[in-house]
Coordinates of C-alpha atoms and ligand atoms in Angstrom, one line a residue:
M1 CA -15.9 102.2 -77.4
L2 CA -16.2 102.3 -73.6
T3 CA -15.9 98.5 -73.1
G4 CA -15.3 97.8 -69.4
R5 CA -14.9 101.5 -68.5
R6 CA -16.3 102.3 -65.0
I7 CA -18.7 105.3 -64.9
V8 CA -20.5 106.5 -61.8
L9 CA -23.6 108.5 -62.8
G10 CA -25.0 110.9 -60.1
V11 CA -28.6 111.9 -60.6
T12 CA -30.0 114.9 -58.7
G13 CA -33.5 116.2 -58.3
G14 CA -34.7 118.0 -61.4
I15 CA -37.1 117.2 -64.1
A16 CA -34.2 116.4 -66.4
A17 CA -33.6 113.3 -64.2
Y18 CA -35.7 111.3 -66.7
R19 CA -33.2 112.1 -69.4
A20 CA -30.4 110.6 -67.3
A21 CA -32.1 107.2 -68.1
E22 CA -31.3 107.9 -71.8
L23 CA -27.7 108.6 -70.9
V24 CA -27.4 105.3 -69.0
R25 CA -28.5 103.6 -72.2
W26 CA -25.8 105.3 -74.2
Y27 CA -23.1 104.3 -71.7
V28 CA -24.3 100.7 -71.5
K29 CA -24.6 100.4 -75.3
A30 CA -21.0 101.6 -75.6
G31 CA -19.9 98.8 -73.2
A32 CA -19.4 100.8 -69.9
E33 CA -20.2 99.5 -66.4
V34 CA -22.5 102.1 -64.9
Q35 CA -23.2 102.6 -61.2
V36 CA -26.0 105.1 -60.5
V37 CA -26.1 107.2 -57.4
M38 CA -29.3 109.1 -56.7
T39 CA -30.1 111.9 -54.3
D40 CA -33.3 111.8 -52.3
A41 CA -34.8 114.5 -54.5
A42 CA -33.9 112.6 -57.7
R43 CA -36.0 109.7 -56.4
Q44 CA -39.0 112.0 -56.3
F45 CA -38.7 112.3 -60.1
V46 CA -37.6 108.8 -61.3
T47 CA -37.6 105.5 -59.4
P48 CA -34.4 103.7 -58.7
L49 CA -35.9 100.7 -60.5
T50 CA -35.6 102.5 -63.8
F51 CA -31.9 103.0 -63.4
Q52 CA -31.4 99.6 -62.0
T53 CA -33.1 98.0 -65.0
L54 CA -31.1 100.1 -67.5
S55 CA -27.7 99.8 -65.8
G56 CA -28.1 96.2 -64.7
N57 CA -26.6 97.3 -61.3
P58 CA -28.3 98.1 -58.0
V59 CA -28.8 101.8 -57.5
H60 CA -27.1 103.5 -54.6
Y61 CA -28.7 106.2 -52.5
E62 CA -28.2 105.5 -48.8
L63 CA -24.8 106.7 -47.5
F64 CA -25.0 104.8 -44.3
N65 CA -26.1 101.5 -45.9
L66 CA -23.2 101.7 -48.2
I67 CA -20.8 102.4 -45.4
Q68 CA -21.9 99.1 -43.8
E69 CA -21.4 97.2 -47.1
R70 CA -18.0 95.7 -47.4
D71 CA -17.8 95.4 -51.2
I72 CA -19.0 98.7 -52.5
G73 CA -19.0 101.4 -49.9
H74 CA -18.9 105.0 -50.9
I75 CA -15.1 105.1 -50.9
A76 CA -15.1 102.0 -53.1
L77 CA -17.5 103.6 -55.5
A78 CA -15.3 106.7 -55.6
D79 CA -12.2 104.7 -56.1
R80 CA -13.5 102.4 -58.8
A81 CA -14.9 105.2 -60.9
E82 CA -12.9 106.2 -64.0
L83 CA -15.3 109.0 -64.6
L84 CA -18.0 110.5 -62.4
V85 CA -20.8 112.3 -64.2
V86 CA -23.7 114.2 -62.6
A87 CA -26.6 114.7 -64.9
P88 CA -28.7 116.6 -64.1
A89 CA -26.7 118.7 -61.6
T90 CA -28.9 121.1 -59.7
A91 CA -27.8 124.5 -58.4
N92 CA -28.0 122.9 -55.0
L93 CA -25.6 120.1 -55.9
V94 CA -23.1 122.5 -57.5
G95 CA -23.3 124.8 -54.5
K96 CA -22.7 122.0 -52.1
V97 CA -19.7 120.6 -54.0
A98 CA -18.3 124.1 -54.4
G99 CA -18.5 124.5 -50.7
G100 CA -16.8 121.2 -50.1
L101 CA -19.8 119.7 -48.4
A102 CA -20.4 115.9 -48.2
D103 CA -23.8 115.4 -46.6
D104 CA -25.1 112.6 -48.7
L105 CA -23.9 109.7 -50.8
L106 CA -23.4 111.6 -54.0
T107 CA -21.5 114.6 -52.6
T108 CA -19.4 112.3 -50.5
T109 CA -18.5 110.2 -53.5
I110 CA -17.7 113.4 -55.5
L111 CA -15.4 114.6 -52.7
A112 CA -13.7 111.2 -52.4
T113 CA -13.0 110.4 -56.0
R114 CA -9.8 111.1 -57.9
A115 CA -11.6 110.4 -61.2
P116 CA -12.5 113.4 -63.5
V117 CA -15.9 114.8 -62.6
L118 CA -18.3 116.0 -65.3
L119 CA -21.3 118.1 -64.3
A120 CA -24.3 118.8 -66.6
P121 CA -26.3 121.5 -64.8
A122 CA -30.0 122.0 -65.3
M123 CA -32.1 124.7 -63.6
N124 CA -34.3 127.7 -64.0
S125 CA -32.7 130.3 -66.2
N126 CA -32.7 132.9 -63.4
M127 CA -30.9 130.5 -61.1
W128 CA -28.4 129.8 -63.9
A129 CA -27.7 133.5 -64.3
N130 CA -27.5 134.2 -60.6
P131 CA -24.0 135.4 -59.8
L132 CA -23.9 133.1 -56.7
Y133 CA -24.4 130.1 -58.9
Q134 CA -22.0 131.3 -61.5
Q135 CA -19.3 131.9 -58.8
N136 CA -19.8 128.3 -57.7
Q137 CA -19.5 126.9 -61.2
A138 CA -16.4 129.0 -61.9
R139 CA -14.8 127.9 -58.6
L140 CA -15.4 124.2 -59.5
A141 CA -14.1 124.8 -63.1
A142 CA -10.9 126.4 -61.7
A143 CA -10.5 123.3 -59.5
G144 CA -10.6 121.0 -62.5
F145 CA -14.2 120.0 -62.7
H146 CA -15.7 119.7 -66.2
F147 CA -19.0 121.1 -67.3
V148 CA -21.4 120.6 -70.2
D149 CA -23.4 123.8 -69.9
P150 CA -27.2 123.9 -70.2
V151 CA -28.8 125.0 -73.4
V152 CA -31.5 127.5 -74.2
G153 CA -35.0 126.0 -74.3
L154 CA -38.4 125.8 -72.7
L155 CA -37.9 125.0 -69.0
A156 CA -40.2 123.0 -66.8
C157 CA -41.2 126.2 -64.9
G158 CA -42.6 127.7 -68.1
W159 CA -39.7 130.1 -68.6
E160 CA -37.7 130.0 -71.8
G161 CA -34.0 130.6 -71.5
Q162 CA -30.7 128.9 -70.7
G163 CA -31.1 126.2 -68.1
K164 CA -32.2 123.1 -70.0
M165 CA -29.8 120.2 -69.5
A166 CA -27.6 119.5 -72.5
E167 CA -28.6 116.6 -74.8
P168 CA -27.6 113.2 -73.5
A169 CA -25.7 112.8 -76.8
T170 CA -23.6 115.8 -75.9
I171 CA -22.9 114.6 -72.3
F172 CA -22.0 111.2 -73.7
E173 CA -19.6 112.7 -76.2
E174 CA -17.9 114.7 -73.5
S175 CA -17.7 111.6 -71.3
V176 CA -16.0 109.7 -74.1
R177 CA -13.6 112.5 -74.6
L178 CA -12.7 112.5 -70.9
L179 CA -12.1 108.8 -71.0
S180 CA -10.0 108.9 -74.2
P181 CA -6.2 109.5 -74.6
Q182 CA -5.7 113.1 -75.6
D183 CA -3.0 112.2 -78.1
L184 CA -4.1 114.9 -80.6
A185 CA -4.1 117.8 -78.1
G186 CA -2.4 120.8 -79.6
E187 CA -3.4 119.9 -83.2
T188 CA -6.1 121.8 -85.1
L189 CA -7.8 119.6 -87.7
L190 CA -9.6 121.3 -90.6
I191 CA -12.0 118.6 -91.9
T192 CA -14.4 118.8 -94.8
A193 CA -17.4 116.5 -95.2
G194 CA -20.5 115.9 -97.2
P195 CA -21.4 116.8 -100.7
T196 CA -21.6 120.2 -102.4
R197 CA -24.7 121.4 -104.2
E198 CA -24.3 123.4 -107.4
E199 CA -27.5 125.2 -108.3
L200 CA -29.1 125.3 -111.8
D201 CA -32.0 127.4 -110.7
P202 CA -33.9 128.1 -107.4
V203 CA -35.3 124.6 -107.2
R204 CA -32.6 122.3 -108.8
F205 CA -29.0 121.4 -108.2
L206 CA -26.2 119.0 -109.2
S207 CA -24.8 117.0 -106.3
N208 CA -23.7 113.4 -105.3
Y209 CA -24.5 110.7 -102.8
S210 CA -22.1 111.8 -100.0
S211 CA -23.9 111.5 -96.6
G212 CA -21.1 113.2 -94.6
K213 CA -20.6 110.0 -92.4
M214 CA -17.0 109.5 -93.3
G215 CA -16.0 113.1 -92.6
Y216 CA -18.1 113.4 -89.5
A217 CA -16.6 110.2 -88.1
I218 CA -13.1 111.7 -88.5
A219 CA -14.3 115.0 -86.8
R220 CA -15.8 113.0 -83.9
A221 CA -12.8 110.8 -83.4
A222 CA -10.4 113.8 -83.6
R223 CA -12.4 115.8 -81.1
R224 CA -12.5 112.8 -78.7
R225 CA -8.7 112.6 -78.9
G226 CA -8.3 116.2 -77.9
A227 CA -7.8 118.0 -81.2
R228 CA -9.5 121.3 -82.0
V229 CA -11.7 120.4 -84.9
L230 CA -13.0 122.9 -87.6
L231 CA -15.6 121.0 -89.6
V232 CA -16.7 122.5 -92.9
S233 CA -19.6 120.6 -94.2
G234 CA -21.9 120.5 -97.2
P235 CA -25.6 119.8 -96.6
T236 CA -26.2 116.5 -94.7
A237 CA -28.8 115.0 -92.4
L238 CA -26.2 114.6 -89.6
E239 CA -25.9 116.5 -86.3
P240 CA -22.4 118.0 -86.0
P241 CA -20.4 116.1 -83.3
A242 CA -20.4 117.9 -80.0
G243 CA -17.5 120.1 -79.4
V244 CA -16.5 120.7 -83.0
E245 CA -16.5 124.2 -84.6
Y246 CA -19.0 123.8 -87.4
C247 CA -19.4 125.7 -90.6
G248 CA -22.2 124.7 -93.0
V249 CA -21.8 125.5 -96.7
T250 CA -23.6 124.6 -99.8
S251 CA -21.5 125.1 -103.0
A252 CA -17.9 124.2 -103.9
E253 CA -17.1 128.0 -104.0
Q254 CA -18.5 128.5 -100.5
M255 CA -16.5 125.5 -99.2
R256 CA -13.4 126.9 -100.8
Q257 CA -14.0 130.3 -99.0
A258 CA -14.7 128.6 -95.6
V259 CA -11.6 126.4 -95.9
L260 CA -9.3 129.3 -96.9
E261 CA -10.6 131.4 -94.0
R262 CA -9.6 128.6 -91.6
L263 CA -6.4 127.6 -93.2
A264 CA -4.0 129.7 -91.1
E265 CA -5.4 128.1 -87.9
S266 CA -5.0 124.5 -89.0
S267 CA -2.1 122.1 -88.6
V268 CA -3.8 119.2 -90.4
I269 CA -6.3 119.2 -93.3
V270 CA -8.4 116.2 -94.1
K271 CA -10.6 116.6 -97.2
A272 CA -13.3 113.9 -97.0
A273 CA -15.9 116.1 -98.8
A274 CA -17.2 115.0 -102.1
V275 CA -16.9 118.3 -103.9
A276 CA -18.7 118.6 -107.2
D277 CA -16.2 118.9 -110.1
Y278 CA -18.6 120.8 -112.3
R279 CA -21.3 123.4 -111.8
P280 CA -23.8 125.0 -114.2
A281 CA -22.0 127.8 -116.2
S282 CA -24.9 130.1 -115.2
R283 CA -27.6 129.9 -112.6
A284 CA -31.1 130.8 -113.7
G285 CA -32.8 133.4 -111.5
Q286 CA -36.2 131.7 -111.9
K287 CA -37.3 128.0 -112.3
I288 CA -36.3 126.8 -115.7
K289 CA -39.4 125.9 -117.7
K290 CA -39.9 122.8 -119.7
G291 CA -39.1 123.6 -123.3
V292 CA -40.7 122.4 -126.5
G293 CA -38.3 119.7 -127.5
S294 CA -37.6 116.5 -125.6
R295 CA -33.9 117.3 -125.0
T296 CA -31.9 120.2 -123.6
T297 CA -28.3 121.0 -123.0
L298 CA -26.7 122.1 -119.8
E299 CA -23.5 124.0 -120.0
L300 CA -21.1 123.2 -117.2
E301 CA -17.8 124.7 -116.0
Q302 CA -15.3 123.4 -113.6
T303 CA -15.5 124.2 -109.9
P304 CA -12.3 125.4 -108.1
D305 CA -10.2 122.4 -107.0
I306 CA -9.9 123.3 -103.3
L307 CA -7.4 120.5 -102.5
A308 CA -5.1 121.4 -105.4
E309 CA -5.1 125.0 -104.2
L310 CA -4.3 123.9 -100.6
G311 CA -1.5 121.7 -102.0
G312 CA 0.1 125.0 -103.2
K313 CA -0.2 126.6 -99.8
K314 CA 0.8 123.6 -97.7
A315 CA 3.6 125.1 -95.5
Q316 CA 4.2 122.9 -92.5
R317 CA 0.7 121.4 -92.6
L318 CA -0.2 117.8 -93.2
L319 CA -2.5 117.5 -96.2
V320 CA -4.7 114.4 -96.5
G321 CA -7.1 113.9 -99.4
F322 CA -9.7 111.2 -100.2
A323 CA -10.2 109.7 -103.7
A324 CA -13.6 108.3 -104.6
E325 CA -13.1 106.0 -107.6
T326 CA -15.1 103.4 -109.4
E327 CA -12.3 101.9 -111.5
Q328 CA -8.4 101.8 -111.5
V329 CA -8.7 103.0 -107.9
L330 CA -5.0 103.0 -106.9
E331 CA -3.8 104.5 -110.2
H332 CA -6.3 107.4 -110.1
A333 CA -5.6 108.0 -106.4
R334 CA -1.8 108.0 -106.9
R335 CA -2.2 110.6 -109.7
K336 CA -4.3 112.8 -107.3
L337 CA -1.7 112.4 -104.5
E338 CA 1.0 113.8 -106.7
A339 CA -1.0 116.4 -108.7
K340 CA -2.5 117.9 -105.5
N341 CA 0.8 117.7 -103.5
L342 CA -0.6 115.6 -100.7
D343 CA 1.1 113.7 -97.9
L344 CA -1.5 111.0 -97.9
I345 CA -4.5 110.0 -99.9
V346 CA -7.3 107.6 -98.7
A347 CA -8.7 105.8 -101.7
N348 CA -12.1 104.1 -101.7
D349 CA -14.0 102.2 -104.3
V350 CA -17.4 103.9 -104.2
S351 CA -18.9 101.3 -106.5
A352 CA -18.8 98.7 -103.7
A353 CA -22.1 98.2 -101.8
D354 CA -20.5 98.2 -98.4
A355 CA -18.0 101.0 -98.9
G356 CA -17.9 104.7 -99.9
F357 CA -21.1 106.7 -100.0
E358 CA -23.9 106.6 -97.5
V359 CA -23.1 103.3 -95.7
D360 CA -21.6 103.0 -92.2
T361 CA -18.5 101.0 -93.3
N362 CA -15.6 101.7 -95.6
R363 CA -12.8 99.7 -97.2
V364 CA -9.9 102.0 -97.9
T365 CA -6.3 101.9 -99.2
L366 CA -3.9 104.5 -98.0
L367 CA -1.2 105.8 -100.4
Y368 CA 1.6 107.9 -98.9
R369 CA 3.9 110.3 -100.5
G370 CA 7.1 108.3 -101.0
G371 CA 5.3 105.2 -102.2
R372 CA 4.1 103.4 -99.0
V373 CA 0.7 101.6 -99.5
E374 CA -1.6 100.2 -96.8
E375 CA -4.7 98.2 -97.7
W376 CA -7.3 98.0 -94.9
L377 CA -10.1 95.5 -94.5
L378 CA -13.7 96.5 -94.3
L379 CA -14.2 98.6 -91.1
D380 CA -16.8 100.8 -89.4
K381 CA -16.2 104.4 -90.5
L382 CA -15.4 105.4 -86.9
A383 CA -12.7 102.7 -86.9
V384 CA -11.3 104.0 -90.2
A385 CA -11.3 107.5 -88.7
H386 CA -9.3 106.4 -85.6
R387 CA -6.7 104.4 -87.6
L388 CA -6.3 107.3 -90.0
L389 CA -5.8 109.6 -87.0
D390 CA -3.1 107.2 -85.7
R391 CA -1.2 107.6 -89.0
I392 CA -1.8 111.4 -88.9
R393 CA -0.4 111.6 -85.4
A394 CA 2.7 109.5 -86.3
L395 CA 3.4 111.6 -89.4
R396 CA 3.0 114.8 -87.5
R397 CA 5.4 113.6 -84.8
G398 CA 7.9 112.0 -87.2
E399 CA 7.3 108.6 -85.5
P400 CA 7.4 105.3 -87.3
L401 CA 4.1 104.2 -88.9
P402 CA 2.5 100.8 -87.9
E403 CA 3.5 97.8 -90.0
P404 CA 1.5 97.8 -93.2
G405 CA -0.5 94.7 -94.3
C406 CA -1.6 93.6 -90.8
A407 CA -5.2 92.3 -90.8
G408 CA -7.6 95.1 -90.2
Q409 CA -4.9 97.8 -90.3
Ligands
PMT501 O1 -19.9 111.1 -97.0 P1 -20.1 109.6 -97.1 O2 -21.4 109.1 -97.5 O3 -19.6 108.9 -95.8 O4 -19.0 109.0 -98.2 C1 -17.7 109.1 -98.0 C2 -16.9 109.6 -99.3 C3 -17.1 108.5 -100.3 C4 -17.5 110.9 -99.8 C5 -15.4 109.8 -98.9 O5 -14.9 108.5 -98.4 C6 -14.6 110.2 -100.1 O6 -14.1 109.5 -100.9 N1 -14.5 111.6 -100.2 C7 -13.8 112.2 -101.4 C8 -14.8 112.3 -102.5 C9 -14.2 113.0 -103.7 O7 -14.7 114.1 -104.1 O8 -13.2 112.4 -104.3 P2 -12.5 113.0 -105.6 O9 -11.6 111.8 -106.0 O10 -13.5 113.5 -106.6 O11 -11.6 114.2 -105.1 C10 -10.3 114.0 -104.6 C11 -10.0 115.0 -103.5 O12 -10.1 116.3 -104.0 C12 -11.0 114.9 -102.3 O13 -10.3 115.0 -101.1 C13 -11.9 116.1 -102.6 O14 -12.4 116.6 -101.3 C14 -11.0 117.1 -103.2 N2 -11.6 118.0 -104.2 C15 -12.2 117.5 -105.3 C16 -12.8 118.4 -106.2 C17 -12.8 119.8 -106.0 N3 -13.3 120.6 -106.8 N4 -12.1 120.2 -104.9 C18 -11.6 119.3 -104.0 O15 -11.0 119.8 -103.0

């Protein structure tokens, strides 16, 4: 994902410095080359050896030592960086940068770089709220610096409030976005994911095996590529990807309402959710008791077909459905493509052990309006998401689609 990308990570002196170690692991795992720059105060919290071990590179902290080095002086560090991240960024660091100061290696590198700079502030909640701090951050934001704001939590000083550094996963996500082509900027994708639950009584429901992984992968990939993402999801065990506008629902009817409310804002709709086709005709107010006989009958009624309803309100939007099948996959999918007035349907055989529900991989066939078919090999769900988004972008722009039938495409 970040193979060979060059990230400089600045670490300043706050208790959240230890969480920067986790961030280095995320970057390295994604294939990035990480150079860590520490301030003097940061070294009071975590030793350089920790970052050197995790990054596999020497840690930089002495401005004048680096000036003497030929290979990687501070200007070279600043020039080589494709992204400069500071996590945690103290109020002091933000204040110095806002004032244009360059009195140590980190501030000098920030001032010298032309790479995007991402700051993840962490501080006491009163410092965060202080108008002087807020003016500094606003000044930097206006100058093009990027921020991942702190979250509300228990702070090291004992206070509870906004000031806790954002999760490393959130900072990582924003880093990937800043390093990705923003080729979906201007699009608003409405994506559904996960299962729906149709309640029989207060303790039981009908549902399916959808984990949400496929839909969340599309949401994550689209957000990284600059789209605004509205994610409507049934119950899953997944964290919504950072930066998406999330709406959690339970039943098919709730999903329908949430989707219709967001329809006007969206330019592309991708329905990866596994919506229950049937629900109990009535929901018992109390737990249904075991009867006398060994059998019972459940009366079911159809849920609203959300995608079919959207097919009737398509306007200029691009409408993409999924088809989860266990037999005659292409025939059933083609029928759904036509019946629901879709532009594209992604068919997957959910009886395969390595595709469809729950697993991290999928093997899909794309059927387009007009008859084009693309059969893809087994891919990671994030790779499926990116390739699908390539097609969506091409369709939206009226550009030619990639040649079908290429390996892995
Ligand atoms: O979540 P994962 O574990 O990662 O699994 C991924 C997946 C298998 C759920 C996903 O790849 C997938 O196939 N999603 C569609 C599942 C489904 O409900 O397929 P379907 O063939 O029953 O429905 C066809 C389309 O109509 C789907 O886009 C569905 O969202 C939509 N639909 C269906 C019924 C209904 N009442 N309303 C709908 O909008």
